[in-house]
Coordinates of C-alpha atoms in Angstrom, one line a residue:
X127 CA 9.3 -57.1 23.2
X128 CA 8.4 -54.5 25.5
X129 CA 7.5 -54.9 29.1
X130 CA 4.2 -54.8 30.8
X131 CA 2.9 -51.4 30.9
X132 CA 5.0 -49.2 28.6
X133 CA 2.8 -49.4 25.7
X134 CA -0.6 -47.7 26.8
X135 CA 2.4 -45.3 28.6
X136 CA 3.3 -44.4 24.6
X137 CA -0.3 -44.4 23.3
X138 CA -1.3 -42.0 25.9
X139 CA 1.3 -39.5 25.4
X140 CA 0.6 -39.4 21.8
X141 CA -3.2 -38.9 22.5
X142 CA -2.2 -35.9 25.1
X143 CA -0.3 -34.2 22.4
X144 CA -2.5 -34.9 19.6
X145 CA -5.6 -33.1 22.2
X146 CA -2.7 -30.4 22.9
X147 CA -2.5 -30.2 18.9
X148 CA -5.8 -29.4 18.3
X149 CA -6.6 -27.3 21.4
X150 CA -3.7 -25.0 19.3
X151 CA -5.8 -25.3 16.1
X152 CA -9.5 -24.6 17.5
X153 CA -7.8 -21.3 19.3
X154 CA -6.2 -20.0 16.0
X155 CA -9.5 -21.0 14.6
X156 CA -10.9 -18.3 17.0
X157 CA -8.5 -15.8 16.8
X158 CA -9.0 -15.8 13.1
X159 CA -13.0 -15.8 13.8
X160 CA -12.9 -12.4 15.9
X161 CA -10.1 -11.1 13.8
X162 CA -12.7 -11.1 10.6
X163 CA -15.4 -10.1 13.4
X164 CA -14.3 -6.5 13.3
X165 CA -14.3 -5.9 9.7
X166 CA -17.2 -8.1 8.3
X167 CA -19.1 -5.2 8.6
X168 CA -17.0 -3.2 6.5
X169 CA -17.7 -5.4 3.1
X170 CA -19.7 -4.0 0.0
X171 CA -21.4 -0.4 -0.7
X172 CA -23.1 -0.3 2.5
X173 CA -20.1 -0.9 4.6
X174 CA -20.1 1.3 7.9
X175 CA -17.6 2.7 9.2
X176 CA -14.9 2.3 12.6
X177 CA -13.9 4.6 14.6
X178 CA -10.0 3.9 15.5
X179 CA -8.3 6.3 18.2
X180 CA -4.5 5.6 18.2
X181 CA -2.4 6.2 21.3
X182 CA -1.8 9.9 20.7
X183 CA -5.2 10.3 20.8
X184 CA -5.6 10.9 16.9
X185 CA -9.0 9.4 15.2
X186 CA -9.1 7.6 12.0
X187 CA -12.5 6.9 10.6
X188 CA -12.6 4.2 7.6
X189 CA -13.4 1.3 5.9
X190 CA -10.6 0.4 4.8
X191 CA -9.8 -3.3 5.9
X192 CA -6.2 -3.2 6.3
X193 CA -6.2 0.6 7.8
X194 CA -8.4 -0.6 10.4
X195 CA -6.1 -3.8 11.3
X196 CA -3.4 -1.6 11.5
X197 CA -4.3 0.2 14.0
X198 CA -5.8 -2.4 16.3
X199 CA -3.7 -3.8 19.2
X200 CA -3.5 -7.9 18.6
X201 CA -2.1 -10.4 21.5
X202 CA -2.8 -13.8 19.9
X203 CA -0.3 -14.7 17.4
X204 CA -2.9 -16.4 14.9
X205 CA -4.4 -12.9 15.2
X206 CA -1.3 -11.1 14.4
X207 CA -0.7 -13.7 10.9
X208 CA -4.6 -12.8 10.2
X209 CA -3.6 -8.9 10.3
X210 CA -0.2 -9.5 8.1
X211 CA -2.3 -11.1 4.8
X212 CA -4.5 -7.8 5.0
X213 CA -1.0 -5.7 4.7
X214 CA 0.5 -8.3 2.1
X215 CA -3.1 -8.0 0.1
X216 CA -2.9 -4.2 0.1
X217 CA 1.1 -4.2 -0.9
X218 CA 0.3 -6.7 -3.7
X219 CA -2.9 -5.4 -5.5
X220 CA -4.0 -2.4 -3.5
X221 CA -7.8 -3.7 -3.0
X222 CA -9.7 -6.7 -1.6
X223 CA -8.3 -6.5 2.0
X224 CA -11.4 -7.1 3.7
X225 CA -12.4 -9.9 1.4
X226 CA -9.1 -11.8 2.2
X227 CA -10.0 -11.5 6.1
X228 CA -13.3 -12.8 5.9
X229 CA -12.4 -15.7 3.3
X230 CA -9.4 -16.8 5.2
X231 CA -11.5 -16.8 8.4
X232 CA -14.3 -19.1 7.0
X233 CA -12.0 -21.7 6.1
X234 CA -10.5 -21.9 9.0
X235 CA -14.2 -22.0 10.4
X236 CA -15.1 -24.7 7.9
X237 CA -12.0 -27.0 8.9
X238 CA -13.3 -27.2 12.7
X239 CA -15.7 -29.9 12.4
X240 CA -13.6 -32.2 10.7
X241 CA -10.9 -31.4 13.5
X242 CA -13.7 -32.6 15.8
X243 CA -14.1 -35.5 13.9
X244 CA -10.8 -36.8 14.8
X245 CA -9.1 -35.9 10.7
X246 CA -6.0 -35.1 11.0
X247 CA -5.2 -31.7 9.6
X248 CA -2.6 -32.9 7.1
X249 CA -5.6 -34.4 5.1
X250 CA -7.3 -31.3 5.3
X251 CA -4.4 -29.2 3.9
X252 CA -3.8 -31.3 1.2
X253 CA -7.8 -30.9 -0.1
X254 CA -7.7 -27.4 0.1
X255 CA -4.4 -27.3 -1.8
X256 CA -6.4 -29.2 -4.5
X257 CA -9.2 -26.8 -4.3
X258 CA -6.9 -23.8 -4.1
X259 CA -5.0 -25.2 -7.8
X260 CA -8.3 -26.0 -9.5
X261 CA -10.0 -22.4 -8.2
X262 CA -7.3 -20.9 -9.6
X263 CA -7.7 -22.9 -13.3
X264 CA -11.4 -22.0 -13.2
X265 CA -10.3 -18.4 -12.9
X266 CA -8.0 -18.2 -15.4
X267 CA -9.4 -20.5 -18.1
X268 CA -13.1 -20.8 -17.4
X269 CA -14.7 -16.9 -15.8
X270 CA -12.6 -14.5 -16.5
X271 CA -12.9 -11.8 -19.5
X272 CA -10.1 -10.4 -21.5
X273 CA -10.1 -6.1 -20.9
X274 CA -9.2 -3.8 -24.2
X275 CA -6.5 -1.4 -22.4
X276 CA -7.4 1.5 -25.0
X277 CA -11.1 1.2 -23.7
X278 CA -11.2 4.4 -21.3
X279 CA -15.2 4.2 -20.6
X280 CA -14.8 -0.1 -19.7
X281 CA -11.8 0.6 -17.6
X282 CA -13.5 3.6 -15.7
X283 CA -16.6 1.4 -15.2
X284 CA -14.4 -1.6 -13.4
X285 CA -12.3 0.9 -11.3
X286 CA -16.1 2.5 -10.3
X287 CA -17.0 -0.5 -9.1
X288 CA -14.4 -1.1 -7.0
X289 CA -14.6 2.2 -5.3
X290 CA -17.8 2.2 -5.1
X291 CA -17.7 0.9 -1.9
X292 CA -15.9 3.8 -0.2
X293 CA -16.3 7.4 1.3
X294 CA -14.9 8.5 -2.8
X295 CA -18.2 7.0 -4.3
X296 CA -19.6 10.0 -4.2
X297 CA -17.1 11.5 -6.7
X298 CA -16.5 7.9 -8.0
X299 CA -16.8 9.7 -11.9
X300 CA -13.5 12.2 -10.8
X301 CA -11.9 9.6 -8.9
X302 CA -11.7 7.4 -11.9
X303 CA -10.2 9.6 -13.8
X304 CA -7.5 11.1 -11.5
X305 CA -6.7 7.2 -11.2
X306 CA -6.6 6.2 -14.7
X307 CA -4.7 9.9 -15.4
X308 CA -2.1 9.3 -12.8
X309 CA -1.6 5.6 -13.9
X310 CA -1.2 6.8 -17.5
X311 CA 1.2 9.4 -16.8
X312 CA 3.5 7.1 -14.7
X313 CA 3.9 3.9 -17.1
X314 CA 6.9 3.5 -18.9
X315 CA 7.4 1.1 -21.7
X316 CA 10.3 -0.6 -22.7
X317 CA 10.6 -3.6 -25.1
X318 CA 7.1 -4.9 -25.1
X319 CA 7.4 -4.8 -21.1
X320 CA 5.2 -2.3 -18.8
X321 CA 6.4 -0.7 -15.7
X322 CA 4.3 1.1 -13.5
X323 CA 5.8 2.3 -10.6
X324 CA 2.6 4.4 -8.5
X325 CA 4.5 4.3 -5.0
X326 CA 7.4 6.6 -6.3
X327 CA 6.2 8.7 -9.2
X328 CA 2.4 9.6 -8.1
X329 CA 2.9 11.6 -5.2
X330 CA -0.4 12.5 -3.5
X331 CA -0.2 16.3 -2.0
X332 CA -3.2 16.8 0.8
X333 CA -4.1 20.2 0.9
X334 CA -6.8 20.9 3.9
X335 CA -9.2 23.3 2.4
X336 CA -11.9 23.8 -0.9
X337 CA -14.0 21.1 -2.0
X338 CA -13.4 17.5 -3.2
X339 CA -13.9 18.9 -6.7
X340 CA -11.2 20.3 -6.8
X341 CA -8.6 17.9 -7.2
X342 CA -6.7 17.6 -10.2
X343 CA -3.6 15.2 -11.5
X344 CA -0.8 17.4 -12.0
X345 CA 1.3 16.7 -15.8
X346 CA 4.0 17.8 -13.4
X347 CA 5.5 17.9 -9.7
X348 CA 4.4 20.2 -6.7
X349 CA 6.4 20.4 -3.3
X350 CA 5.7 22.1 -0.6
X351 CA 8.7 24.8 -1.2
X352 CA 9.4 28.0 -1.4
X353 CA 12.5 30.1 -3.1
X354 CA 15.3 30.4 -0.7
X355 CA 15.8 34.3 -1.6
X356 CA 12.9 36.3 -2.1
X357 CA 14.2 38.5 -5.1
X358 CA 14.7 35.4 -7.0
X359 CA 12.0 34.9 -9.8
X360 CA 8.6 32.9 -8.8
X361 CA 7.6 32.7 -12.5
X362 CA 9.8 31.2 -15.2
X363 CA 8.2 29.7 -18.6
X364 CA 10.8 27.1 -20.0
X365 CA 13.0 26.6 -17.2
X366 CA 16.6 24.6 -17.4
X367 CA 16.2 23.0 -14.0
X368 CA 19.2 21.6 -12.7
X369 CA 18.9 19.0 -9.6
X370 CA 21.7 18.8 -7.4
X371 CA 22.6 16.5 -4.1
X372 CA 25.2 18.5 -2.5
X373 CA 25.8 21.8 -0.8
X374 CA 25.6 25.0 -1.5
X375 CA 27.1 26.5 1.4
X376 CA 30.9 26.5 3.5
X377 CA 32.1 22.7 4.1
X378 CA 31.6 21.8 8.0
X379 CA 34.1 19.9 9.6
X380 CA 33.5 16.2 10.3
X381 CA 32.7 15.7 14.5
X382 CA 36.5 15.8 15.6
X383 CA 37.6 18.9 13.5
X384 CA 40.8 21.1 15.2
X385 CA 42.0 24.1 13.5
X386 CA 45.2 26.0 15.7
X387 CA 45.1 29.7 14.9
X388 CA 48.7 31.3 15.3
X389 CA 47.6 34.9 14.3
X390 CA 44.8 37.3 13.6
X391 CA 45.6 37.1 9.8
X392 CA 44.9 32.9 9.8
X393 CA 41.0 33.5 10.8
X394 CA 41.0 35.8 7.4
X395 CA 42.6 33.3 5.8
X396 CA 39.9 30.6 6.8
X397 CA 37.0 32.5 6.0
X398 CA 38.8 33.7 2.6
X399 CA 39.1 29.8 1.3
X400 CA 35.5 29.2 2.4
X401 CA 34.3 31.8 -0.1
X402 CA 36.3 30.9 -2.5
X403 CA 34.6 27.7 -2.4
X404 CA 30.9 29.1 -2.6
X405 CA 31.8 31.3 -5.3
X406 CA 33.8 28.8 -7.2
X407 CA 30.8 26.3 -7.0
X408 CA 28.1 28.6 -8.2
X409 CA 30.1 29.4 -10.7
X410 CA 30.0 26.0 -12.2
X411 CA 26.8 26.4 -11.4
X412 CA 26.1 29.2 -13.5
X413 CA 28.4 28.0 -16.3
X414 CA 25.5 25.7 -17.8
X415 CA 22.9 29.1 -17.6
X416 CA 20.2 27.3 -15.4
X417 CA 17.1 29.4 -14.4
X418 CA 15.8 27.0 -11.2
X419 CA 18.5 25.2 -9.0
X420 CA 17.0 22.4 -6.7
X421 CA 19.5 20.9 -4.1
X422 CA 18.8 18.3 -1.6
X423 CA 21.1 20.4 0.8
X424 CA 21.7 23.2 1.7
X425 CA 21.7 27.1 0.1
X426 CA 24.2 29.3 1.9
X427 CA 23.7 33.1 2.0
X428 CA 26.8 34.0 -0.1
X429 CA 25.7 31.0 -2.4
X430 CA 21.8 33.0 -2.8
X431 CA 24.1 36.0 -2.9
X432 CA 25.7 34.6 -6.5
X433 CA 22.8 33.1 -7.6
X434 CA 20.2 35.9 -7.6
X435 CA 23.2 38.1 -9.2
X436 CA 23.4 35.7 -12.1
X437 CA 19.0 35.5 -12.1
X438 CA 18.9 31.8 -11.0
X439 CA 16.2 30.8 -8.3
X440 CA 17.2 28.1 -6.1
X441 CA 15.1 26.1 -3.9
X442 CA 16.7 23.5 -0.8
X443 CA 16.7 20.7 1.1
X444 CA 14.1 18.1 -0.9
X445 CA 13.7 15.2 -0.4
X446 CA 15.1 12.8 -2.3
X447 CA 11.8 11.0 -3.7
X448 CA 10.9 14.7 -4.6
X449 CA 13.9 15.2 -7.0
X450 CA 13.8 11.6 -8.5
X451 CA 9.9 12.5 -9.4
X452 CA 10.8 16.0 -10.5
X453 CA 14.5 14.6 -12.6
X454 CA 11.4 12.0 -13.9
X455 CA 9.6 15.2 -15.2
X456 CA 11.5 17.4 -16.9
X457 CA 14.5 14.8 -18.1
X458 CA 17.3 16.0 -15.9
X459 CA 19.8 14.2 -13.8
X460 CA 20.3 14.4 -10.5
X461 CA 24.2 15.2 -10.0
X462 CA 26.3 14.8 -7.2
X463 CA 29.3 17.1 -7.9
X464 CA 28.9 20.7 -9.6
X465 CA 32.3 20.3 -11.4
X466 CA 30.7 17.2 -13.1
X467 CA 27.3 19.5 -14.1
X468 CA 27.4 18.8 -18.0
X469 CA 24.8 20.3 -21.0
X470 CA 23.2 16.8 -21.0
X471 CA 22.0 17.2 -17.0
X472 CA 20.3 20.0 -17.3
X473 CA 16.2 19.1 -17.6
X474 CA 14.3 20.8 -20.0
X475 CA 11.4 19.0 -20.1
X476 CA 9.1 21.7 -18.1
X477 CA 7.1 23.9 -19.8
X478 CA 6.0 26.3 -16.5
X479 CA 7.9 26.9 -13.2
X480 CA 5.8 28.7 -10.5
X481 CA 5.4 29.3 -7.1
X482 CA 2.1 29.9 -5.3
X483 CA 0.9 30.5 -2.4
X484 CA -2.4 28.1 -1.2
X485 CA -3.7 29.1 2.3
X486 CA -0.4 29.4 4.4
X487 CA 1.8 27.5 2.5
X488 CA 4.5 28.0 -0.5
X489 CA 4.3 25.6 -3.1
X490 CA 6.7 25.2 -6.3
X491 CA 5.0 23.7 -9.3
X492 CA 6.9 22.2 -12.3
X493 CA 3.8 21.7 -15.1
X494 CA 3.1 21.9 -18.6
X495 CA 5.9 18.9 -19.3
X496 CA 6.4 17.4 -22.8
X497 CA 6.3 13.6 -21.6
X498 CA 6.4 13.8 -18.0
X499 CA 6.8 10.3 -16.3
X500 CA 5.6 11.7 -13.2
X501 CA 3.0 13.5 -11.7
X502 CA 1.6 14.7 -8.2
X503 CA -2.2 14.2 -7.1
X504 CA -3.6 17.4 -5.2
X505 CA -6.4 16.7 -3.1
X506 CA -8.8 19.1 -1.0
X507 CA -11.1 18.8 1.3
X508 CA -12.9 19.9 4.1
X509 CA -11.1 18.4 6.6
X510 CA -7.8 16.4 7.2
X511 CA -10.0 13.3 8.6
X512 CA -11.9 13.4 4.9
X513 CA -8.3 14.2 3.3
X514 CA -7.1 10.8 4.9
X515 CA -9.9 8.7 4.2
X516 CA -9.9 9.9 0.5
X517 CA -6.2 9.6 0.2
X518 CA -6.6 5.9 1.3
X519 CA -9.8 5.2 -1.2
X520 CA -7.7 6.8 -4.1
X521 CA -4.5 4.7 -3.5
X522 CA -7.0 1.6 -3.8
X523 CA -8.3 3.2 -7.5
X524 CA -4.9 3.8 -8.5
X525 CA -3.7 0.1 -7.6
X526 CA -7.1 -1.1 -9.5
X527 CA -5.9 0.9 -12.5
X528 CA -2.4 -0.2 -12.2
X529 CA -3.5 -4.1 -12.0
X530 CA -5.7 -3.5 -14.7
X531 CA -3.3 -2.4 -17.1
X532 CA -0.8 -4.7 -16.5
X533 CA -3.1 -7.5 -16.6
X534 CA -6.4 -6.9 -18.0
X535 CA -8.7 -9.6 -17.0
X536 CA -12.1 -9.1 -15.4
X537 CA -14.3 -11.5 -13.2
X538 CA -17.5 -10.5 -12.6
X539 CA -18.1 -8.8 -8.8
X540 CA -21.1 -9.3 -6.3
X541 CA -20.6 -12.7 -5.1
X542 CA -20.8 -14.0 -8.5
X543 CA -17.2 -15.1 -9.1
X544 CA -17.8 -16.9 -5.4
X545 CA -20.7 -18.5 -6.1
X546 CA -19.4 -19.8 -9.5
X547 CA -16.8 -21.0 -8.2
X548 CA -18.0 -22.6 -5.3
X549 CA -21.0 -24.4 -8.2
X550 CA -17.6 -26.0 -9.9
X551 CA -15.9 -26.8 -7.1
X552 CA -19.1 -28.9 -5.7
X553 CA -19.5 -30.3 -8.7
X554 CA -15.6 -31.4 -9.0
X555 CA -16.0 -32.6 -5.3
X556 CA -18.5 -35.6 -6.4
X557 CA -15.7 -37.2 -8.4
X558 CA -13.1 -37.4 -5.5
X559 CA -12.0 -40.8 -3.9
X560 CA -11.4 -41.2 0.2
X561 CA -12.2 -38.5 2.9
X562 CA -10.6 -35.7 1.4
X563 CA -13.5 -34.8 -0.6
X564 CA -15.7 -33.5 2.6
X565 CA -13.0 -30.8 3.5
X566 CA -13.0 -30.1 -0.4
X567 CA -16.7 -29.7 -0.9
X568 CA -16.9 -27.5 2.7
X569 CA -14.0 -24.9 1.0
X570 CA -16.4 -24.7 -1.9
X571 CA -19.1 -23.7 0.9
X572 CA -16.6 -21.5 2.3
X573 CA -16.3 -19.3 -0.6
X574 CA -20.1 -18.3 0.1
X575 CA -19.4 -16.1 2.9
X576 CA -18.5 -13.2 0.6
X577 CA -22.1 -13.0 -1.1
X578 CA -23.6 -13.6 2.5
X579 CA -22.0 -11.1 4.0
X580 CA -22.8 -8.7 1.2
X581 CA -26.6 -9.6 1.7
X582 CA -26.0 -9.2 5.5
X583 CA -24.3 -5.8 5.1
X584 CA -27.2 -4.8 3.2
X585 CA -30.0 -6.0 5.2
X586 CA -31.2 -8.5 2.9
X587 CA -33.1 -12.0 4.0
X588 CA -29.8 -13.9 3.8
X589 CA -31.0 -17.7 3.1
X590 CA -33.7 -16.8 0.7
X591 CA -30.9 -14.5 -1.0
X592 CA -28.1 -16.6 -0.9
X593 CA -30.9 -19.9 -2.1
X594 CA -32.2 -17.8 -5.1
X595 CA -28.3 -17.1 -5.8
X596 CA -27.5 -21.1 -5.8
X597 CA -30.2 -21.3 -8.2
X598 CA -29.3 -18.6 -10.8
X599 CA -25.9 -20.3 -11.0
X600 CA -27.2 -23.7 -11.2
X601 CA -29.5 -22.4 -14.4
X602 CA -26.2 -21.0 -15.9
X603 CA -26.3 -17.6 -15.0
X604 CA -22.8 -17.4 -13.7
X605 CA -22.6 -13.6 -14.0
X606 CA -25.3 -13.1 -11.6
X607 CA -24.5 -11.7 -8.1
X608 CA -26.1 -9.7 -5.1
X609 CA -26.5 -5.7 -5.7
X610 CA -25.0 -4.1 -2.3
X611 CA -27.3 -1.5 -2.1
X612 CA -30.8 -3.5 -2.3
X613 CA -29.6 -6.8 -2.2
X614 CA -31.9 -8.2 -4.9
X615 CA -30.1 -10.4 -7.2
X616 CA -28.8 -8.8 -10.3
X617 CA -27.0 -9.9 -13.6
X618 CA -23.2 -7.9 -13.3
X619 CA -22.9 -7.8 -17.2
X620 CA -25.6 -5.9 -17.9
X621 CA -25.0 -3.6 -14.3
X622 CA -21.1 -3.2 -15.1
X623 CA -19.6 -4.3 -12.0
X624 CA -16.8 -6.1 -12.4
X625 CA -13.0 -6.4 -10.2
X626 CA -9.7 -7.2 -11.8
X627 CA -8.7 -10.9 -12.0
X628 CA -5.2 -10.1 -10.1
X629 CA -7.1 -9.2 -6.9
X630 CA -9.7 -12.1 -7.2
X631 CA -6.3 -14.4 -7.8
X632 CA -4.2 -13.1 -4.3
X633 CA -7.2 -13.2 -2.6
X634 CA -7.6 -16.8 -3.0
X635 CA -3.9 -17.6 -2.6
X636 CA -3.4 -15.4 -0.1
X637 CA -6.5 -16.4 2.4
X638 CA -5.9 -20.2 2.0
X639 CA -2.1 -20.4 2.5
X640 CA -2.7 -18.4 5.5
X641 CA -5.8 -20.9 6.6
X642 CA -3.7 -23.9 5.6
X643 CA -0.3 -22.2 7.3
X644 CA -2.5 -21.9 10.9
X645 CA -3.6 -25.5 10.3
X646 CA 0.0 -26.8 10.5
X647 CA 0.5 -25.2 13.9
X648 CA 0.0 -27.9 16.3
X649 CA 1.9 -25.7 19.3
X650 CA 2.7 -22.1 20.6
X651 CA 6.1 -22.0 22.4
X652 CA 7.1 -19.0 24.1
X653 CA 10.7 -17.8 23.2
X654 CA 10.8 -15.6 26.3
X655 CA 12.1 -16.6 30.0
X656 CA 9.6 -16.7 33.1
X657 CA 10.7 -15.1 35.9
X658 CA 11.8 -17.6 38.6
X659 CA 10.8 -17.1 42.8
X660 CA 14.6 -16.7 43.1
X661 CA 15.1 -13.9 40.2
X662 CA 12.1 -11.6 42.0
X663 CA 13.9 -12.0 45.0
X664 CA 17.2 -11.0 44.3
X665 CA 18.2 -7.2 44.8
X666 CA 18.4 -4.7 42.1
X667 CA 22.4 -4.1 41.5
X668 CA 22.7 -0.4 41.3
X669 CA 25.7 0.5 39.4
X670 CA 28.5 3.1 39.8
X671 CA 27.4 5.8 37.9
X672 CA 23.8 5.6 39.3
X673 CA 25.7 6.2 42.5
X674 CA 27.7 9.1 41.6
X675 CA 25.3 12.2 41.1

């Protein structure tokens, strides 16, 4: 038994930290809201754009969901989880980052009023785990569309409609086919299994300057170069390339290096065995009758010395992603000691090495490659901020390009995956037992806000849209979705648009594991230490060297 008075002493402390609980949850809730806020606007073809100035006083002008997150300063830890699933979206499948912000954010919206209601959130979770699971069976089994790979025209329609959107619209028609080119180039196949590795072997090079026409996917590598002597030859047509990732120059010391010198004839001596070393390395060098050399280190005179003697252009100090792309290209193998250079290292893959020089700059180019697994993307444009901006739409068509060839399956774009979706879900939501089916039916709403904000973005009369929309779908036409220029309802078969299942699919995941992860915080705790009266009070200890000078 307990004694007068203690129980209503337990039931209020559980009320307290229940209220504490969801004072957390409606504050994430709002962090998440202005988080999505910023870049609502920044959904569908007539997206505007932000203007983000960085500390340094540098401007970045985009669209780009997660480029503008990036750069925004974020005190509220629910806003700093909000900006990470942008980042993880754009790792993962390169596109949708905006979408996954403002999905995420309307859940979290949508869970509020049943917060209010007194539900506890574990409830809510556990329907919107059971929407997430069937959302992601309707996808797979019920919308989506299998893609034929060898179909260039289709796959160039579906990466055009998912750049659409961006500053590269304009020269959506080249941008497609740089993408698909570059994707192409890079994919290896081995055993049935595809690999295509975009971050490593499809460099982009940004060359301020010319027009946006004028870019071109290189069936090679270009780095920004030149040849280390300038007698050495600039032109070579079927080069033996030989990569290297050691010096060509006198060994240094390490940092506590003595050497006693007795007599004049020992400094000689010295200098003598450090020659003998240069000459005796270039001539293992020369022994396998390379024309270009490319070392990750240094070139030492003496070394060039040798080297242009024997006609051999060397170029130094890449980087190391440059020679894995260029030993990618040409079939050679980067080696580590010139006494272990063999016949079998040396690439002769290329078909072309040249140097040229493009406004101020020396650049080598490797081309004309037999089966080149890499290649470099040159880009010009007027200006550096256009250069950027382009650079970051063309990353999102080569992800597009790279998801759809690994897993070619299409749902229909414009809101009409959303709003199919959100139909079944409703639908499903009539059949469920007990109080979970409200918060499953309100993240079928949820999944509206992507064709709203499409007919918002646009200017369109959003109820009357969004009504006519409901409609359409409940009629069967589940391919029909909101055109992002006029924002009249149109049917995306016949007007081509259509995104790649994979981003559809992390979206979802992505934006309701987040939602559901902020609903299981029922407290912030701080892991840092106040400052006490009696810390601000004590003096500074200054220290003995402080004191010296």
């Amino acid at each position: 038994m307990f004694g007068p008075g203690v129980a209503p002493i337990v039931v209020l402390s559980q009320n307290t930290k229940r209220d504490s609980g969801r004072k957390v949850q409606k504050e994430n809730i709002q962090a998440g809201k202005a988080i999505a806020d910023v870049i609502r606007t920044c959904l569908g073809p007539r997206a505007m754009l932000k203007m983000l100035m960085d500390p340094m006083g540098g401007i970045v002008m985009t669209n780009d969901g997660n480029a503008i997150l990036r750069e925004i300063t974020v005190q509220h830890p629910a806003g700093k989880s909000m900006i990470e699933i942008a980042r993880t979206q754009d790792e993962e499948v390169g596109d949708g980052t905006t979408s996954v912000i403002v999905l995420a954010s309307e859940i979290l919206v949508t869970a509020e009023p049943f917060l209010d209601q007194g539900m506890h959130p574990t409830v809510i979770i556990r329907a919107y785990r059971q929407a997430l699971e069937d959302m992601l069976t309707i996808l797979n089994e019920g919308i989506s569309i299998t893609l034929d790979r060898n179909d260039r025209k289709q796959l160039v329609q579906v990466i055009n409609s998912c750049i659409g959107t961006k500053f590269i619209g304009r020269w959506s028609q080249l941008a497609c086919n740089i993408a698909l080119d570059a994707v192409n180039t890079v994919m290896l196949e081995e055993n049935g299994r595809r690999e295509i590795d975009i971050k490593r072997y499809a460099k982009v090079e940004k060359i301020p300057g010319g027009s946006i026409e004028d870019c071109v996917v290189l069936k090679g590598v270009m780095i920004n170069k030149d040849v280390t002597h300038p007698k050495m030859k600039r032109y070579i047509k079927n080069p033996r390339i030989i990569l290297l990732d050691c010096p060509l120059e006198y060994k240094k010391g390490e940092s506590q290096t003595n050497i006693e010198i007795m007599k004049d004839t020992d400094f000689t001596k010295i200098l003598e065995l450090e020659e003998e070393h240069i000459k005796k390395v270039c001539e293992e060098i020369i022994a396998v009758k390379p024309d270009v050399v490319f070392t990750e280190k240094g070139v030492s005179d003496l070394a060039q010395h040798y080297l242009v003697k024997a006609g051999i252009t060397a170029v130094r100090r890449l980087r190391k992603t440059d020679n894995n792309r260029i030993a990618r290209a040409c079939g050679a193998t980067v080696v580590n000691r010139t006494e272990e250079l063999r016949e079998e290292d040396v690439g002769t893959g290329a078909g072309l090495f040249e140097v040229k020089k493009i406004g101020d700059e020396y650049y080598c180019f490797i081309t004309e490659c037999t089966d080149p697994k890499a290649c470099t993307i040159i880009l010009r444009g007027a200006s550096k901020d256009i250069l950027n901006e382009t650079e970051r739409n063309l990353q999102d068509a080569l992800h597009v390009a790279k998801n759809l060839l690994l897993e070619p399956k299409l749902v229909p774009g414009g809101g009409a995956v959303e709003m199919e979706v959100s139909r079944l879900l409703t639908e499903k939501s009539a059949g469920l037992a007990g109080v979970e089916q409200w918060p499953y039916k309100a993240m079928s709403q949820a999944l509206e806000i992507i064709p709203r904000t499409l007919a918002q973005n646009c200017g369109a009369n959003t109820i009357r849209t969004l009504t006519a929309l409901r409609a359409k779908h409940a009629t069967g036409g589940t391919t029909w979705g909101i055109d992002g220029e006029t924002g009249q309802l149109v049917d995306m078969k016949e007007r081509g648009i259509w995104e790649p299942l994979t981003v559809k699919l992390q979206t979802y995941k992505t934006a309701i594991e987040t939602a559901i992860l902020l609903l299981r915080i029922d407290d912030i705790v701080s892991g840092s230490k106040k400052k006490t009266k009696e810390d601000e009070h004590k003096p500074s200890q200054v220290t003995e060297e402080s004191t010296k000078d």
